[in-house]
XYZ file of C-alpha atoms in Angstrom:
713
model
C 72.175 -91.145 9.692
C 71.537 -87.624 10.964
C 73.028 -87.604 14.527
C 71.106 -86.230 17.385
C 72.976 -82.594 18.578
C 75.353 -82.474 21.294
C 74.391 -82.965 25.004
C 77.852 -81.544 26.432
C 81.436 -82.114 26.375
C 82.511 -85.597 26.391
C 83.706 -87.443 29.183
C 87.183 -87.206 29.694
C 88.142 -89.632 32.581
C 88.025 -89.518 36.415
C 87.801 -85.980 37.733
C 88.787 -85.488 42.070
C 87.183 -83.401 43.634
C 89.853 -80.142 44.268
C 89.942 -77.035 46.423
C 90.405 -74.045 44.105
C 92.693 -72.926 46.129
C 95.745 -74.550 48.110
C 95.409 -75.786 51.628
C 96.672 -72.820 54.117
C 100.193 -74.322 55.449
C 99.753 -74.747 59.770
C 101.186 -71.880 61.506
C 103.435 -71.766 64.721
C 103.956 -75.793 64.603
C 106.077 -77.198 67.331
C 109.513 -78.833 66.949
C 108.209 -81.647 69.343
C 104.936 -83.778 69.148
C 104.641 -83.491 72.801
C 103.401 -79.817 72.437
C 101.410 -80.192 69.196
C 97.977 -78.652 70.196
C 94.803 -80.177 69.592
C 96.720 -83.024 67.545
C 93.658 -85.584 65.958
C 92.720 -87.430 63.648
C 89.608 -85.883 61.833
C 86.974 -88.640 59.647
C 86.847 -87.376 55.747
C 83.242 -89.282 54.369
C 82.222 -88.226 50.932
C 78.755 -86.225 52.621
C 81.712 -84.045 53.592
C 82.197 -82.340 50.342
C 84.675 -79.631 52.272
C 86.613 -81.973 53.699
C 86.654 -84.062 50.763
C 88.407 -81.502 48.861
C 90.904 -80.730 51.143
C 92.203 -84.054 51.164
C 92.130 -84.289 47.576
C 94.075 -81.212 47.123
C 97.065 -82.344 49.696
C 97.062 -85.762 48.581
C 97.520 -84.092 44.718
C 99.418 -80.909 45.880
C 102.070 -82.120 48.306
C 101.756 -86.373 48.151
C 105.077 -87.445 46.499
C 102.620 -89.850 43.999
C 100.668 -87.096 43.531
C 97.073 -89.217 42.979
C 94.096 -89.624 45.655
C 92.910 -92.541 44.847
C 92.096 -95.167 46.615
C 90.986 -98.874 45.715
C 88.485 -101.235 47.493
C 86.991 -100.361 50.566
C 88.059 -97.031 51.804
C 88.844 -94.648 54.740
C 90.516 -91.555 54.894
C 91.003 -89.123 57.534
C 93.022 -85.583 58.256
C 95.563 -85.169 61.084
C 93.656 -82.043 62.747
C 95.382 -79.272 65.245
C 95.073 -76.305 66.411
C 97.808 -75.057 63.826
C 95.796 -76.131 61.211
C 96.254 -79.557 58.637
C 98.914 -81.644 59.117
C 98.138 -84.374 56.681
C 96.419 -87.051 56.130
C 95.864 -90.888 55.472
C 94.335 -93.514 53.641
C 93.547 -96.821 53.385
C 92.223 -99.225 50.947
C 92.231 -102.571 50.336
C 94.962 -104.953 50.065
C 97.780 -106.510 48.044
C 96.095 -109.321 46.112
C 99.346 -111.248 46.215
C 102.222 -110.291 48.522
C 104.849 -112.991 49.012
C 106.421 -111.887 52.757
C 103.600 -110.571 53.718
C 101.470 -114.075 52.993
C 104.850 -116.284 54.358
C 104.842 -114.376 57.978
C 101.306 -114.654 58.071
C 101.247 -118.684 57.340
C 98.410 -118.903 55.487
C 97.556 -121.046 52.313
C 96.141 -119.503 48.910
C 92.316 -120.979 50.289
C 92.782 -119.271 53.669
C 94.185 -116.036 51.971
C 91.168 -116.338 49.955
C 88.581 -115.760 52.974
C 90.267 -113.462 54.840
C 92.024 -111.175 52.662
C 89.574 -108.531 53.086
C 90.461 -108.820 57.417
C 93.602 -106.751 55.402
C 93.875 -103.205 54.950
C 96.430 -101.262 53.269
C 97.570 -97.650 54.415
C 98.236 -96.267 50.733
C 98.550 -92.600 51.877
C 100.342 -91.553 55.107
C 101.712 -87.627 54.550
C 103.106 -85.167 57.010
C 103.320 -82.259 55.164
C 106.867 -80.881 53.466
C 106.384 -77.918 55.618
C 105.923 -79.272 58.549
C 108.838 -80.028 60.851
C 108.344 -81.743 63.697
C 109.862 -84.545 65.687
C 107.672 -87.820 66.385
C 105.249 -86.597 65.085
C 104.887 -89.242 62.258
C 104.981 -92.410 65.012
C 102.680 -90.344 66.739
C 99.589 -89.757 64.238
C 99.929 -93.870 63.362
C 99.071 -94.477 66.532
C 96.178 -92.585 66.593
C 95.400 -94.401 63.037
C 95.960 -97.537 64.690
C 93.632 -97.261 67.150
C 90.961 -95.773 65.956
C 90.496 -97.611 62.154
C 89.145 -101.090 63.277
C 86.577 -99.071 64.717
C 85.566 -96.846 62.061
C 85.712 -99.323 59.500
C 83.486 -101.943 61.179
C 80.590 -98.608 61.371
C 80.664 -98.342 57.608
C 81.449 -101.637 56.570
C 79.977 -103.969 59.169
C 83.374 -105.437 59.730
C 86.288 -105.006 61.304
C 89.872 -105.616 59.950
C 92.796 -107.432 61.626
C 95.820 -105.923 60.077
C 97.103 -103.144 58.625
C 99.635 -103.787 55.867
C 101.741 -100.839 54.003
C 105.021 -99.798 52.105
C 107.633 -97.821 52.024
C 110.759 -96.803 49.394
C 113.693 -97.860 50.888
C 115.414 -95.138 47.959
C 113.581 -91.955 50.007
C 112.690 -92.957 53.543
C 114.496 -95.742 56.176
C 111.100 -96.616 58.189
C 111.932 -95.290 61.365
C 108.366 -93.554 62.111
C 106.940 -97.396 61.676
C 109.326 -99.164 63.809
C 108.680 -96.785 66.495
C 105.048 -97.120 66.234
C 105.788 -101.398 66.017
C 105.345 -101.901 62.690
C 107.068 -105.230 62.109
C 109.241 -105.143 58.252
C 108.142 -108.025 57.105
C 110.332 -108.184 53.866
C 110.554 -106.203 50.651
C 108.735 -106.416 47.465
C 109.378 -108.040 44.041
C 108.913 -104.750 42.759
C 105.430 -105.237 40.509
C 102.276 -103.590 40.794
C 98.635 -104.822 42.136
C 97.788 -106.645 38.816
C 101.288 -108.568 38.773
C 102.477 -110.040 36.177
C 101.375 -107.566 33.795
C 101.867 -104.578 35.421
C 105.341 -102.527 34.753
C 108.547 -102.822 37.227
C 108.233 -100.487 39.786
C 110.664 -99.756 42.458
C 110.831 -102.440 45.444
C 109.616 -101.838 48.871
C 109.911 -102.149 52.371
C 106.808 -104.120 53.354
C 105.862 -103.318 57.296
C 102.185 -105.298 58.740
C 100.489 -103.793 62.360
C 97.511 -106.340 63.730
C 94.884 -104.444 65.085
C 93.544 -108.244 66.582
C 95.827 -109.729 69.131
C 94.930 -113.159 68.165
C 93.944 -112.527 64.688
C 95.965 -116.104 63.816
C 93.785 -117.807 65.963
C 90.958 -116.488 63.816
C 92.907 -117.152 61.010
C 92.970 -120.669 62.058
C 97.090 -119.954 61.352
C 100.205 -121.540 63.454
C 102.087 -119.036 65.572
C 105.261 -118.009 64.619
C 107.424 -120.853 65.590
C 105.272 -123.619 65.279
C 105.803 -123.728 61.605
C 109.599 -123.915 62.520
C 111.170 -127.722 63.486
C 114.053 -128.557 65.099
C 117.487 -130.194 63.321
C 120.422 -131.194 65.217
C 123.503 -130.050 63.529
C 125.173 -133.350 63.976
C 122.214 -134.729 61.602
C 122.302 -132.044 59.192
C 125.053 -134.114 57.075
C 122.838 -137.042 57.345
C 121.153 -137.718 54.310
C 121.575 -139.189 50.873
C 120.561 -136.240 48.940
C 121.509 -132.921 51.217
C 121.249 -130.425 48.060
C 117.805 -131.195 47.802
C 117.380 -130.680 51.035
C 119.279 -126.762 51.473
C 118.312 -125.708 47.639
C 115.004 -127.749 46.854
C 112.536 -125.003 48.304
C 113.940 -121.792 46.060
C 110.927 -120.277 44.836
C 112.059 -118.227 40.991
C 107.995 -118.039 39.941
C 109.944 -121.100 37.431
C 109.698 -124.397 38.453
C 112.632 -125.743 35.395
C 114.328 -122.796 36.639
C 114.964 -124.320 40.313
C 114.852 -127.890 39.438
C 118.325 -126.551 37.224
C 119.351 -124.324 40.598
C 119.440 -128.070 42.573
C 121.323 -129.259 39.709
C 123.803 -126.866 39.600
C 124.197 -126.820 43.300
C 124.948 -131.024 42.997
C 127.979 -130.889 40.180
C 129.321 -128.085 41.945
C 129.406 -130.466 45.611
C 131.314 -132.651 43.822
C 134.080 -130.774 42.781
C 133.573 -127.408 44.474
C 136.678 -125.198 43.012
C 136.773 -127.069 39.446
C 134.731 -124.643 36.495
C 131.899 -125.491 35.238
C 133.434 -127.399 32.286
C 134.344 -129.560 34.836
C 131.390 -130.192 36.794
C 129.356 -130.167 33.951
C 131.796 -133.372 32.883
C 132.297 -131.693 29.102
C 128.270 -131.854 28.446
C 127.891 -129.045 26.455
C 124.291 -128.962 27.206
C 124.790 -128.886 30.646
C 127.225 -126.183 30.576
C 124.563 -123.757 28.476
C 122.060 -124.408 31.042
C 123.932 -123.699 33.880
C 125.042 -119.946 31.758
C 121.540 -119.650 30.914
C 120.869 -119.821 35.059
C 123.318 -117.233 36.129
C 122.082 -115.160 33.160
C 118.537 -115.189 33.507
C 117.036 -111.931 33.588
C 114.468 -112.843 36.091
C 114.131 -110.462 39.168
C 113.704 -113.406 41.589
C 116.663 -115.057 40.924
C 118.677 -112.802 43.620
C 121.415 -114.236 46.108
C 118.693 -114.216 48.902
C 116.052 -115.841 46.637
C 119.113 -119.017 45.807
C 119.711 -118.985 49.927
C 116.558 -118.724 51.270
C 115.763 -122.416 51.282
C 118.690 -122.808 52.929
C 118.254 -119.770 55.828
C 114.984 -122.068 56.453
C 117.384 -124.859 57.529
C 119.509 -122.734 59.094
C 117.205 -121.486 61.204
C 115.781 -124.937 62.683
C 118.891 -126.140 63.230
C 119.324 -122.708 65.449
C 116.058 -123.739 67.019
C 117.597 -127.011 68.615
C 120.213 -124.928 70.121
C 119.893 -122.841 73.698
C 122.314 -120.127 72.174
C 123.336 -119.479 68.541
C 126.154 -117.388 68.081
C 125.778 -114.624 64.622
C 129.016 -113.701 63.459
C 128.741 -110.865 60.636
C 131.640 -109.890 58.779
C 133.072 -108.660 55.748
C 135.711 -109.611 53.385
C 136.696 -108.457 49.671
C 136.441 -110.736 46.575
C 139.340 -109.460 44.447
C 138.442 -109.165 40.223
C 141.095 -107.608 38.647
C 141.974 -109.914 35.853
C 137.677 -109.752 34.901
C 138.369 -106.227 32.669
C 134.959 -106.505 30.867
C 132.723 -106.929 33.986
C 130.254 -104.597 34.754
C 129.217 -103.823 38.269
C 132.330 -103.695 40.263
C 133.696 -101.600 42.809
C 137.387 -100.020 43.147
C 138.794 -102.695 46.206
C 142.054 -101.183 46.670
C 145.353 -99.454 44.910
C 148.617 -99.531 44.649
C 151.390 -96.923 45.222
C 151.106 -96.470 41.114
C 147.892 -95.463 41.523
C 146.441 -99.044 40.149
C 142.845 -100.203 40.796
C 141.589 -103.541 41.767
C 138.509 -103.865 40.918
C 135.796 -106.116 43.166
C 132.946 -107.028 45.189
C 133.112 -106.499 48.733
C 130.485 -109.624 50.464
C 129.011 -109.084 54.005
C 128.237 -111.877 55.029
C 126.171 -113.882 58.698
C 127.234 -117.777 59.546
C 125.782 -118.763 62.351
C 127.156 -120.850 64.634
C 126.491 -123.058 68.364
C 128.400 -122.757 71.107
C 130.709 -125.265 70.195
C 131.887 -123.783 67.420
C 129.445 -125.544 64.590
C 128.411 -123.620 61.797
C 124.579 -123.761 61.660
C 124.562 -122.811 58.317
C 124.945 -119.170 56.348
C 121.859 -116.799 57.333
C 122.515 -114.017 54.465
C 124.978 -112.957 51.978
C 125.293 -109.487 50.354
C 127.208 -108.304 47.878
C 128.603 -104.608 46.705
C 130.841 -102.529 44.756
C 132.613 -100.546 47.237
C 131.784 -96.912 46.731
C 134.539 -94.959 45.985
C 134.703 -90.714 45.545
C 135.214 -87.770 47.363
C 134.646 -87.311 50.940
C 131.112 -87.913 52.365
C 129.617 -85.827 55.497
C 129.718 -87.422 58.230
C 126.233 -86.479 59.623
C 123.878 -88.335 56.780
C 122.054 -90.959 57.430
C 122.902 -94.084 58.284
C 121.325 -96.191 55.947
C 123.238 -94.523 53.055
C 126.361 -95.551 54.533
C 127.582 -98.974 54.042
C 127.691 -100.187 57.638
C 124.521 -99.477 57.685
C 124.193 -103.905 56.474
C 125.094 -104.622 60.214
C 122.454 -103.073 61.136
C 120.123 -104.796 58.317
C 121.474 -108.264 59.683
C 120.455 -107.407 63.194
C 116.883 -106.123 61.786
C 116.278 -109.953 60.284
C 117.516 -111.418 63.532
C 114.792 -109.574 65.705
C 112.363 -110.576 63.254
C 113.262 -114.051 63.149
C 113.558 -114.245 67.173
C 109.938 -114.851 67.902
C 110.073 -118.135 65.435
C 113.573 -119.807 67.643
C 111.227 -119.904 70.836
C 113.718 -119.561 73.594
C 116.815 -119.811 71.824
C 119.172 -116.960 72.863
C 121.039 -115.045 69.950
C 123.938 -113.218 69.545
C 124.998 -111.135 67.167
C 128.980 -111.103 66.823
C 131.038 -107.968 64.934
C 134.455 -107.247 65.195
C 135.909 -103.760 65.251
C 133.593 -102.427 61.697
C 130.844 -103.473 63.789
C 131.461 -100.561 66.229
C 128.497 -98.579 65.655
C 126.086 -96.408 68.172
C 122.993 -96.927 66.031
C 124.020 -100.743 66.223
C 123.644 -100.175 69.717
C 120.964 -97.651 69.693
C 118.573 -100.150 67.616
C 119.524 -103.034 69.815
C 117.510 -100.664 72.976
C 114.661 -99.798 71.012
C 113.986 -103.576 69.455
C 114.716 -105.481 73.267
C 113.996 -109.000 72.626
C 116.407 -112.299 72.374
C 119.260 -110.716 70.215
C 122.203 -109.799 71.722
C 125.939 -107.948 70.614
C 128.924 -108.842 71.337
C 130.902 -106.114 69.336
C 134.860 -105.340 69.656
C 135.265 -101.958 70.383
C 137.100 -99.686 67.916
C 136.133 -95.524 69.162
C 137.664 -95.102 73.019
C 134.055 -93.470 73.381
C 132.639 -91.101 76.294
C 130.945 -91.665 78.999
C 128.206 -90.714 81.238
C 129.200 -89.088 84.106
C 132.825 -89.323 83.631
C 135.100 -87.695 82.706
C 137.281 -90.222 81.305
C 136.559 -91.932 77.922
C 136.058 -95.596 77.599
C 139.791 -97.323 77.441
C 140.699 -95.140 80.763
C 138.467 -96.710 82.914
C 139.175 -100.186 81.686
C 142.708 -100.203 82.311
C 142.289 -99.223 86.238
C 139.623 -101.796 87.067
C 141.785 -105.095 88.727
C 142.073 -108.021 86.800
C 139.338 -110.798 87.304
C 140.910 -113.702 85.937
C 143.502 -115.365 84.197
C 142.639 -118.049 81.217
C 144.456 -119.656 78.401
C 143.396 -118.452 74.620
C 144.612 -120.676 71.418
C 145.796 -117.777 68.546
C 146.147 -119.470 64.644
C 149.460 -119.387 63.419
C 150.917 -115.723 62.515
C 151.773 -115.938 58.079
C 154.470 -113.769 57.463
C 154.046 -110.283 55.478
C 157.232 -108.043 53.452
C 156.827 -104.368 55.019
C 155.764 -101.553 52.591
C 156.391 -97.870 53.434
C 153.246 -97.519 55.127
C 153.457 -100.430 57.407
C 156.277 -102.602 58.344
C 156.079 -106.566 57.794
C 155.744 -109.464 60.566
C 157.271 -112.506 60.796
C 155.428 -116.299 60.517
C 154.976 -118.055 64.058
C 153.391 -121.277 64.692
C 149.767 -122.032 66.747
C 150.308 -120.510 69.867
C 148.681 -120.488 72.985
C 148.388 -116.407 74.576
C 148.404 -115.764 78.490
C 145.544 -113.265 79.085
C 143.976 -111.202 81.889
C 140.104 -110.661 81.943
C 138.538 -107.512 83.419
C 134.793 -106.985 83.160
C 132.915 -103.550 84.092
C 128.969 -102.137 83.614
C 129.358 -98.923 81.035
C 127.222 -96.032 80.280
C 128.184 -94.846 76.622
C 126.961 -91.282 75.579
C 126.038 -90.553 71.936
C 128.830 -89.390 69.630
C 128.466 -86.019 68.806
C 128.135 -86.742 65.204
C 125.115 -88.981 65.755
C 122.774 -88.570 62.987
C 120.436 -90.235 65.009
C 116.683 -87.337 66.570
C 117.651 -87.046 70.264
C 119.909 -90.206 70.835
C 120.115 -91.170 74.538
C 123.184 -93.000 76.694
C 122.840 -96.662 76.249
C 124.078 -99.038 78.893
C 126.207 -101.960 77.490
C 129.046 -104.387 80.058
C 132.619 -104.065 78.597
C 135.103 -107.196 79.035
C 139.105 -106.007 78.706
C 141.194 -109.091 77.390
C 144.875 -108.380 77.474
C 148.129 -110.660 76.898
C 150.593 -109.143 78.788
C 153.747 -110.531 77.946
C 153.384 -111.994 74.317
C 156.041 -114.070 72.251
C 158.725 -112.108 70.462
C 157.898 -110.354 66.830
C 153.411 -111.986 67.868
C 151.135 -109.007 68.071
C 149.877 -109.239 71.568
C 145.956 -110.060 71.972
C 144.096 -106.728 73.457
C 140.007 -107.035 73.014
C 137.569 -104.715 74.641
C 134.452 -106.264 73.820
C 130.923 -104.531 74.499
C 128.508 -106.322 74.894
C 124.361 -106.122 76.109
C 124.579 -109.782 77.701
C 124.911 -108.852 81.490
C 128.614 -109.950 82.786
C 128.728 -109.318 86.458
C 130.766 -112.501 87.412
C 133.889 -114.722 85.595
C 131.562 -117.085 84.068
C 129.848 -114.614 82.196
C 132.875 -112.900 81.706
C 135.264 -116.235 80.401
C 131.601 -117.432 78.226
C 131.954 -114.037 76.178
C 135.163 -114.590 75.787
C 134.401 -117.658 74.361
C 131.452 -116.580 72.158
C 134.033 -114.178 70.587
C 136.633 -115.918 70.272
C 134.475 -118.301 67.514
C 134.530 -115.070 65.597
C 137.276 -116.880 63.899
C 135.089 -119.041 62.422
C 134.331 -116.841 59.168
C 137.984 -115.943 59.025
C 137.998 -119.829 57.895
C 135.086 -120.287 55.614
C 136.107 -117.214 53.693
C 139.367 -118.900 52.982
C 137.751 -122.084 52.594
C 135.541 -119.878 49.752
C 138.556 -118.245 47.933
C 141.383 -121.057 48.070
C 139.063 -124.511 48.410
C 135.624 -123.039 46.405
C 138.013 -120.353 43.621
C 134.767 -117.862 44.235
C 137.368 -115.178 42.522
C 138.188 -117.601 39.598
C 134.685 -117.066 38.121
C 134.333 -115.742 34.764
C 130.717 -113.844 34.938
C 130.842 -110.719 32.962
C 128.675 -109.192 35.480
C 128.096 -108.310 39.145
C 124.908 -110.143 39.393
C 125.843 -113.570 37.951
C 129.197 -113.195 39.916
C 126.530 -112.889 43.442
C 124.390 -115.918 42.324
C 127.412 -117.823 41.556
C 129.404 -117.417 44.992
C 125.656 -117.455 46.813
C 125.818 -121.425 45.335
C 129.278 -121.633 47.071
C 128.829 -120.361 50.090
C 126.686 -123.235 51.340
C 128.842 -125.620 50.002
C 131.608 -124.340 51.469
C 129.416 -124.213 54.489
C 128.833 -127.846 54.520
C 132.876 -129.036 54.251
C 133.631 -126.890 57.291
C 130.670 -128.590 58.976
C 131.739 -131.587 58.006
C 135.764 -131.185 58.886
C 134.745 -129.882 62.551
C 132.147 -132.434 62.924
C 135.609 -134.726 62.496
C 136.641 -133.112 64.865
C 134.675 -132.991 67.659
C 131.689 -135.654 67.230
C 134.475 -138.353 65.833
C 132.574 -141.121 67.566
C 129.293 -140.837 65.170
C 128.609 -143.737 62.524
C 131.072 -142.875 59.311
C 126.766 -144.222 57.898
C 125.318 -141.237 59.158
C 126.738 -139.359 56.444
C 128.208 -141.497 53.783
C 126.775 -144.129 51.805
C 126.232 -147.727 51.819
C 129.123 -148.108 48.673
C 131.285 -145.511 50.093
C 131.732 -146.496 53.540
C 132.851 -150.161 51.922
C 135.559 -147.842 49.956
C 136.189 -146.074 53.162
C 136.831 -150.217 55.042
C 139.015 -150.793 51.584
C 141.232 -147.213 51.666
C 141.711 -147.433 55.525
C 144.733 -150.192 55.743
C 146.826 -148.514 52.733
C 145.714 -144.824 53.582
C 145.256 -144.042 57.308
C 146.422 -147.920 59.144
C 146.872 -145.781 62.173
C 142.952 -145.116 62.571
C 142.543 -148.963 62.723
C 142.284 -150.900 65.977
C 144.280 -153.988 66.106
C 143.993 -153.925 62.344
C 139.696 -154.141 62.348
C 137.495 -152.106 60.332
C 134.351 -153.295 61.405
C 134.108 -150.437 63.099
C 134.456 -147.412 60.823
C 133.505 -144.027 62.464
C 132.735 -140.698 61.436
C 136.675 -139.281 62.736
C 138.117 -141.816 60.692
C 136.688 -141.441 57.724
C 137.734 -137.662 58.041
C 141.114 -138.590 58.070
C 141.235 -140.927 55.562
C 139.458 -138.072 53.421
C 142.143 -135.368 54.923
C 145.365 -138.149 54.162
C 143.568 -138.070 50.326
C 144.116 -134.621 50.176
C 147.896 -134.383 51.840
C 147.589 -134.520 55.225
C 150.735 -135.900 56.906
C 149.231 -137.437 59.705
C 152.569 -136.943 61.824
C 150.567 -136.709 65.170
C 147.000 -136.998 66.721
C 146.753 -132.772 67.462
C 147.519 -132.145 64.142
C 144.330 -132.784 62.160
C 143.377 -131.965 59.006
C 142.545 -128.479 57.973
C 139.113 -127.268 55.564
C 141.014 -126.668 52.246
C 143.093 -130.473 53.247
C 139.343 -131.891 53.707
C 137.890 -130.532 50.372
C 140.869 -131.685 47.880
C 140.089 -135.640 49.680
C 136.882 -135.140 49.297
C 137.394 -134.351 45.346
C 139.490 -137.638 45.124
C 137.100 -139.634 46.783
C 134.430 -138.790 44.889
C 136.236 -140.441 41.776
C 137.572 -142.954 43.828
C 133.669 -143.527 44.495
C 132.289 -143.013 40.830
C 134.871 -145.607 39.868
C 134.505 -148.240 42.940
C 130.518 -147.783 41.811
C 130.655 -148.948 38.511
C 132.795 -151.147 38.850
C 130.806 -152.874 41.168
C 127.549 -152.572 39.031
C 126.108 -149.834 40.780
C-alpha cells in the first residue's frame, strides 16, 4: 500500500482560542463596590472573537480550575468597568443527578427528565485575584441573575427557572452567594458529572437561585412544607416497628446495606448497652454482617445519612408544635483504651502530661415546650484540634465554633417546611459568638436565638459593658426553679472540690432589658454592624451553703418586654439540661464509649445509631411522667401488656387500684419497668430515671421473649 502525502499536522485535541498576551489588570479599583465606576456585564458571543479570547484567557490563567470548557447550552459574561475587566461568569447545563438538589426541588425522575433543561449551572465565576473590592462578588451575582433568563431565552428560545452552583468549602465560605439570596441545599457526594464512573473529587456545597417565583407550580411539584406531615410526639412510639420508621428511609445506594442498618438498630434497641456479640445472640454470621456495615467503604454511609430518616420524622414532630426548642451542645467521648484507633484527637491531659485520646460530639436535640424530646436533628463527630496558638482573626469557618453556625443555617433552611412553627436555637456559653448573632440578623426568619452570655461585651453609645447595666436594673420578678443534685468532686490544685447536694429549689430574681451589642475588635467579619438583642438576667441572691449560686445572663433575639415573656425565656433555657441527661444516658446506658472499632469513622457510625436508641428511651421515660394516663396498648404489644399485668401485683402493687389491673396505663407500665431496673419507689415524687428505665427495659425484653415462647408465640 502507498499512502498519499500528509495534508498537515495530526489534530491534537481541543484547543481554546486565547490571547497572545495576558489580560491587562484593572486600574484604580476602589475598596467598596458602591464606588466602582461603570460596573456592568458584557455577554460574550462566538462571533465576537476578541471578547471570546479575553474570557478564555481569564479562565485559563486566573481561575482556580484553569479550564474554560462549558457543557451543553452556554452563556458567558465578562465583568466590565471603567477600571478594566474585573472577572467573568460562565453558565452551562446542570448536573444530571444530584440528591440534595432533587430532594429540595421535590421532583421525581420523570419530572426531572422533563424539566432538567430549565436548570442552569453557574459553572464558572471569577473575580480576578488582583481585585480587592468589598461586596463586589454579591453585586455581580445579582446583576447576572437579573439578565441570565432573558439572554438565555433570546439565544435558545426558552427561559431557565433555576440556577445551581457548587462551592468548595475548603477554599470558600459561600458568603457572597448567601448575601445574593442563594439557598444552600446541602453538599455533593464528591463525584463528577458522569458518576459513578468518574473519579472521586472533593465534596462541594450546593446553592440554588430561583429565577421565576412560581417555578414549583410550573414544574408541578409541591411547595415546601406540603410534603412534610405532622406527628404528635405522644404517638411517636405507638408503632409495632418504630425502628423501620426511624431508620427505614436511609439511602446508601445499596438496598442490602440499607436493610442491614435497620436490623442492626433493631438488635441494638433490644440491648442498648450490650456488645454486638450479645445483641447478635452469638450468631457469627450476624456479627460479621454488623462489622461489614461499620467497615463499609461507601462514602454515602455517614452519620448524616444514617440519621436522615430519623431527622425527617423529627421534622414531622416539630411541624405539629407551635414552638420548638433546638438545643445545641457538645461533649467529649473518651477512648483512652483504644490505643490503635485512628482518627482520634486529644480531649485532655492530666498533671503528668499524659493525653486522653477521644472524639468530640456536637449535637442538636429538638424539644417541645414541655421538654419532651422530638428527635435528634444533627450529630457531628470530630477530633479536637491541637497544636500551637492560632490567630484570632481567622475566618469563623476555620474554627470549631463554626458548628454552632452550621446547625443554625440548617434550621433556617428547613424553616419554610415547618410552616408556622417557631424555632428557638438554644446554646450555653460556648455559643456566645458574635458571628452567630450576625447570622441571625442577616437571615431573619422564624428561627431565633437564646444564648447564655459568656463575654462582657461592649454596648453601643454606652460607657458600661453588658454585665454592668443589667446588675443596675430593678428586679422584675421572683420565681422558683428546680436545680439537679450536685455531685461531689475532688479538689485539684487548679480547681477546688465541691460537696454533694440533693435536688433543690432555687429562689431567683429576674431582670430584662433591650441592649445593642457592638462587634468585638477581633471580629473577622467584613463591615460588621451593631445588633439589637434582649438580655435576661437570672440570679440567685441567697444560695444554700456549699451550693453554687445560679447566675445566668441570657441573650435572645425574641422580644422580651414583659414578665410573661421573660419567664417563658427562662423556662426554655432551663430545658437545656435535657441534653445533659441525654448525654449521660448515651454514655452510661448505651455505653457509647465502650465501642471497640479501630477508626473514628466506624465509631461515628455506631454512635449515631445509639443516639436514636437513647432518644427513644428518654422519650419513653418522660412520657411516663408527663402523660401517665395514656393507654399502655399504644406503646406495648398485646403480649407485652399481658406480661405487665402479670408483673404488676408482684413488682409494683402500689400502682394498682383496689387490686384491679384492668386499666393498665403508661404511667403504671413506666413504674413497673423502673422497678425491674432497680428503682426504689419510696414516694410518688421519686420517679425512675432514664438509666434505670433502660436497665428495666433490658430485663423486660428478655421476659417478654420467654413469655411469648411459653405461650406459643
